[in-house]
C-alpha positions as a LaTeX table, in Angstrom:
\begin{tabular}{lrrr}
\hline
Residue & $x$ (\AA) & $y$ (\AA) & $z$ (\AA) \\
\hline
Met1 & 135.94 & $-123.00$ & 53.01 \\
Lys2 & 138.88 & $-122.66$ & 55.35 \\
Lys3 & 141.21 & $-125.49$ & 56.31 \\
Thr4 & 143.74 & $-125.85$ & 59.08 \\
Ala5 & 147.15 & $-127.48$ & 58.86 \\
Trp6 & 147.65 & $-131.03$ & 60.11 \\
Lys7 & 148.19 & $-130.77$ & 63.87 \\
Glu8 & 148.05 & $-133.01$ & 66.88 \\
Pro9 & 144.68 & $-132.69$ & 68.61 \\
Tyr10 & 146.34 & $-131.82$ & 71.92 \\
Lys11 & 149.40 & $-129.88$ & 73.01 \\
Lys12 & 151.26 & $-129.62$ & 76.29 \\
Val13 & 151.46 & $-126.12$ & 77.73 \\
Asp14 & 153.21 & $-125.58$ & 81.06 \\
Gly15 & 152.74 & $-129.25$ & 81.92 \\
Lys16 & 149.02 & $-129.19$ & 81.15 \\
Ile17 & 147.26 & $-130.77$ & 78.19 \\
Arg18 & 145.32 & $-128.30$ & 76.04 \\
Thr19 & 143.29 & $-128.68$ & 72.86 \\
Asn20 & 144.65 & $-127.36$ & 69.56 \\
Phe21 & 141.42 & $-126.54$ & 67.71 \\
Arg22 & 139.58 & $-124.06$ & 69.93 \\
Asn23 & 138.87 & $-121.85$ & 66.91 \\
Thr24 & 136.49 & $-124.52$ & 65.59 \\
Tyr25 & 134.07 & $-124.30$ & 68.54 \\
Lys26 & 130.45 & $-123.75$ & 67.40 \\
Lys27 & 131.41 & $-123.86$ & 63.71 \\
Ser28 & 130.40 & $-126.23$ & 60.92 \\
Gly29 & 133.02 & $-128.34$ & 59.23 \\
Val30 & 134.72 & $-131.62$ & 58.44 \\
Tyr31 & 137.65 & $-133.21$ & 60.24 \\
Leu32 & 140.13 & $-135.83$ & 59.11 \\
Ile33 & 142.10 & $-137.95$ & 61.58 \\
Lys34 & 145.28 & $-139.66$ & 60.41 \\
Asp35 & 147.90 & $-141.88$ & 62.02 \\
Lys36 & 151.21 & $-140.07$ & 62.59 \\
Lys37 & 153.36 & $-143.12$ & 61.89 \\
Thr38 & 151.69 & $-144.52$ & 58.78 \\
Asn39 & 150.25 & $-141.23$ & 57.47 \\
Lys40 & 147.01 & $-143.06$ & 56.59 \\
Ile41 & 143.57 & $-141.51$ & 57.05 \\
Leu42 & 141.77 & $-143.25$ & 59.91 \\
Tyr43 & 138.53 & $-141.31$ & 60.08 \\
Val44 & 136.54 & $-138.60$ & 58.31 \\
Gly45 & 133.74 & $-136.92$ & 60.22 \\
Gly46 & 131.73 & $-133.76$ & 60.16 \\
Ser47 & 129.42 & $-131.55$ & 62.15 \\
Ser48 & 126.79 & $-129.08$ & 61.08 \\
Asn49 & 127.02 & $-126.99$ & 64.23 \\
Asn50 & 130.07 & $-127.77$ & 66.42 \\
Val51 & 132.98 & $-129.55$ & 64.78 \\
Tyr52 & 135.10 & $-129.04$ & 67.93 \\
Arg53 & 132.85 & $-131.09$ & 70.21 \\
Thr54 & 132.17 & $-133.75$ & 67.59 \\
Met55 & 135.86 & $-134.25$ & 66.80 \\
Tyr56 & 137.06 & $-134.36$ & 70.42 \\
Arg57 & 134.63 & $-137.17$ & 71.26 \\
His58 & 137.05 & $-139.44$ & 69.39 \\
Phe59 & 139.76 & $-138.70$ & 71.96 \\
Gln60 & 137.71 & $-139.42$ & 75.10 \\
Glu61 & 137.57 & $-142.64$ & 77.07 \\
Trp62 & 134.16 & $-144.31$ & 77.20 \\
Ser63 & 132.99 & $-146.73$ & 79.87 \\
Asp64 & 130.02 & $-148.19$ & 77.99 \\
Lys65 & 130.12 & $-151.04$ & 75.46 \\
Gln66 & 129.01 & $-149.04$ & 72.40 \\
Lys67 & 131.37 & $-149.32$ & 69.44 \\
Arg68 & 133.16 & $-146.04$ & 68.71 \\
Ala69 & 136.21 & $-144.96$ & 66.78 \\
Thr70 & 138.51 & $-143.64$ & 69.52 \\
Tyr71 & 142.14 & $-142.61$ & 69.31 \\
Lys72 & 145.08 & $-141.78$ & 71.55 \\
Lys73 & 145.63 & $-138.12$ & 72.32 \\
Phe74 & 149.16 & $-138.02$ & 70.93 \\
Gly75 & 149.26 & $-140.72$ & 68.23 \\
Thr76 & 147.32 & $-138.88$ & 65.55 \\
Lys77 & 147.12 & $-135.68$ & 63.56 \\
Val78 & 143.95 & $-133.82$ & 62.65 \\
Arg79 & 142.94 & $-131.41$ & 59.89 \\
Val80 & 139.73 & $-129.37$ & 60.09 \\
Ile81 & 137.97 & $-127.81$ & 57.11 \\
Leu82 & 135.41 & $-125.19$ & 58.06 \\
Gly83 & 132.42 & $-124.29$ & 55.88 \\
Thr84 & 128.66 & $-123.93$ & 55.92 \\
Lys85 & 126.39 & $-126.69$ & 57.22 \\
Asn86 & 125.54 & $-127.77$ & 53.69 \\
Gln87 & 129.18 & $-127.75$ & 52.59 \\
Ala88 & 130.24 & $-129.77$ & 55.64 \\
Tyr89 & 127.67 & $-132.48$ & 54.97 \\
Arg90 & 128.55 & $-132.78$ & 51.30 \\
Leu91 & 132.31 & $-132.58$ & 51.79 \\
Glu92 & 132.20 & $-135.28$ & 54.47 \\
Arg93 & 130.39 & $-137.59$ & 52.06 \\
Tyr94 & 132.87 & $-136.85$ & 49.29 \\
Leu95 & 136.01 & $-137.30$ & 51.41 \\
Thr96 & 134.66 & $-140.52$ & 52.92 \\
Lys97 & 134.13 & $-141.94$ & 49.46 \\
Lys98 & 137.42 & $-140.61$ & 48.04 \\
Leu99 & 139.79 & $-141.38$ & 50.93 \\
Asp100 & 138.20 & $-144.63$ & 52.17 \\
Pro101 & 139.20 & $-144.18$ & 55.84 \\
Arg102 & 139.97 & $-147.28$ & 57.87 \\
Asp103 & 137.46 & $-146.70$ & 60.68 \\
Ile104 & 134.35 & $-145.74$ & 58.70 \\
Asp105 & 131.49 & $-148.22$ & 58.54 \\
Tyr106 & 130.97 & $-149.87$ & 55.17 \\
Lys107 & 127.54 & $-148.30$ & 54.62 \\
Tyr108 & 129.02 & $-144.79$ & 54.48 \\
Arg109 & 131.50 & $-145.78$ & 51.78 \\
Gln110 & 128.65 & $-146.67$ & 49.44 \\
Leu111 & 127.08 & $-143.21$ & 49.32 \\
Glu112 & 126.45 & $-141.86$ & 45.87 \\
Leu113 & 127.33 & $-138.27$ & 45.08 \\
Asp114 & 124.81 & $-136.02$ & 43.38 \\
Leu115 & 125.16 & $-132.86$ & 41.31 \\
Lys116 & 124.96 & $-130.55$ & 44.35 \\
Asp117 & 127.79 & $-132.51$ & 45.99 \\
Lys118 & 129.96 & $-132.05$ & 42.92 \\
Lys119 & 129.45 & $-128.27$ & 42.93 \\
Val120 & 130.59 & $-128.03$ & 46.55 \\
Ile121 & 133.54 & $-130.34$ & 45.86 \\
Asp122 & 134.65 & $-128.32$ & 42.82 \\
Ala123 & 134.48 & $-125.10$ & 44.85 \\
Tyr124 & 136.50 & $-126.79$ & 47.62 \\
Lys125 & 139.20 & $-128.00$ & 45.22 \\
Glu126 & 139.48 & $-124.62$ & 43.52 \\
Ala127 & 139.64 & $-122.66$ & 46.77 \\
Glu128 & 142.13 & $-124.97$ & 48.46 \\
Asn129 & 144.27 & $-126.03$ & 45.48 \\
Ile130 & 144.11 & $-129.62$ & 46.61 \\
Pro131 & 144.84 & $-132.24$ & 43.94 \\
Phe132 & 142.35 & $-135.04$ & 44.57 \\
\hline
\end{tabular}
């Protein structure tokens, strides 16, 4: 698994707004969105085939009435962790349970982890040296 540093989702280049995570296009992975001011995790999400498109939906404006977790382009920071489809699914479940993000529905917080999840999580911790 490969992770990126915490970065703003957008950057200004020559007066234009550009995305920061183009290297995640058409790749599987998990993304974490956190508030810059409070440093609290707001959302954990994942994609099995295009983490770039899935993540950037949270920074679009929507005209319909459907409830979505949306964020300002410059008020947050994002970290992306790339892996296989299976790893992305399992890591998303684990991080949702462990970090308890503010904007995740209650039903996702209640997921139970199984033995396969724990193997992926242990490999993630070992590879990334992250003290959870």
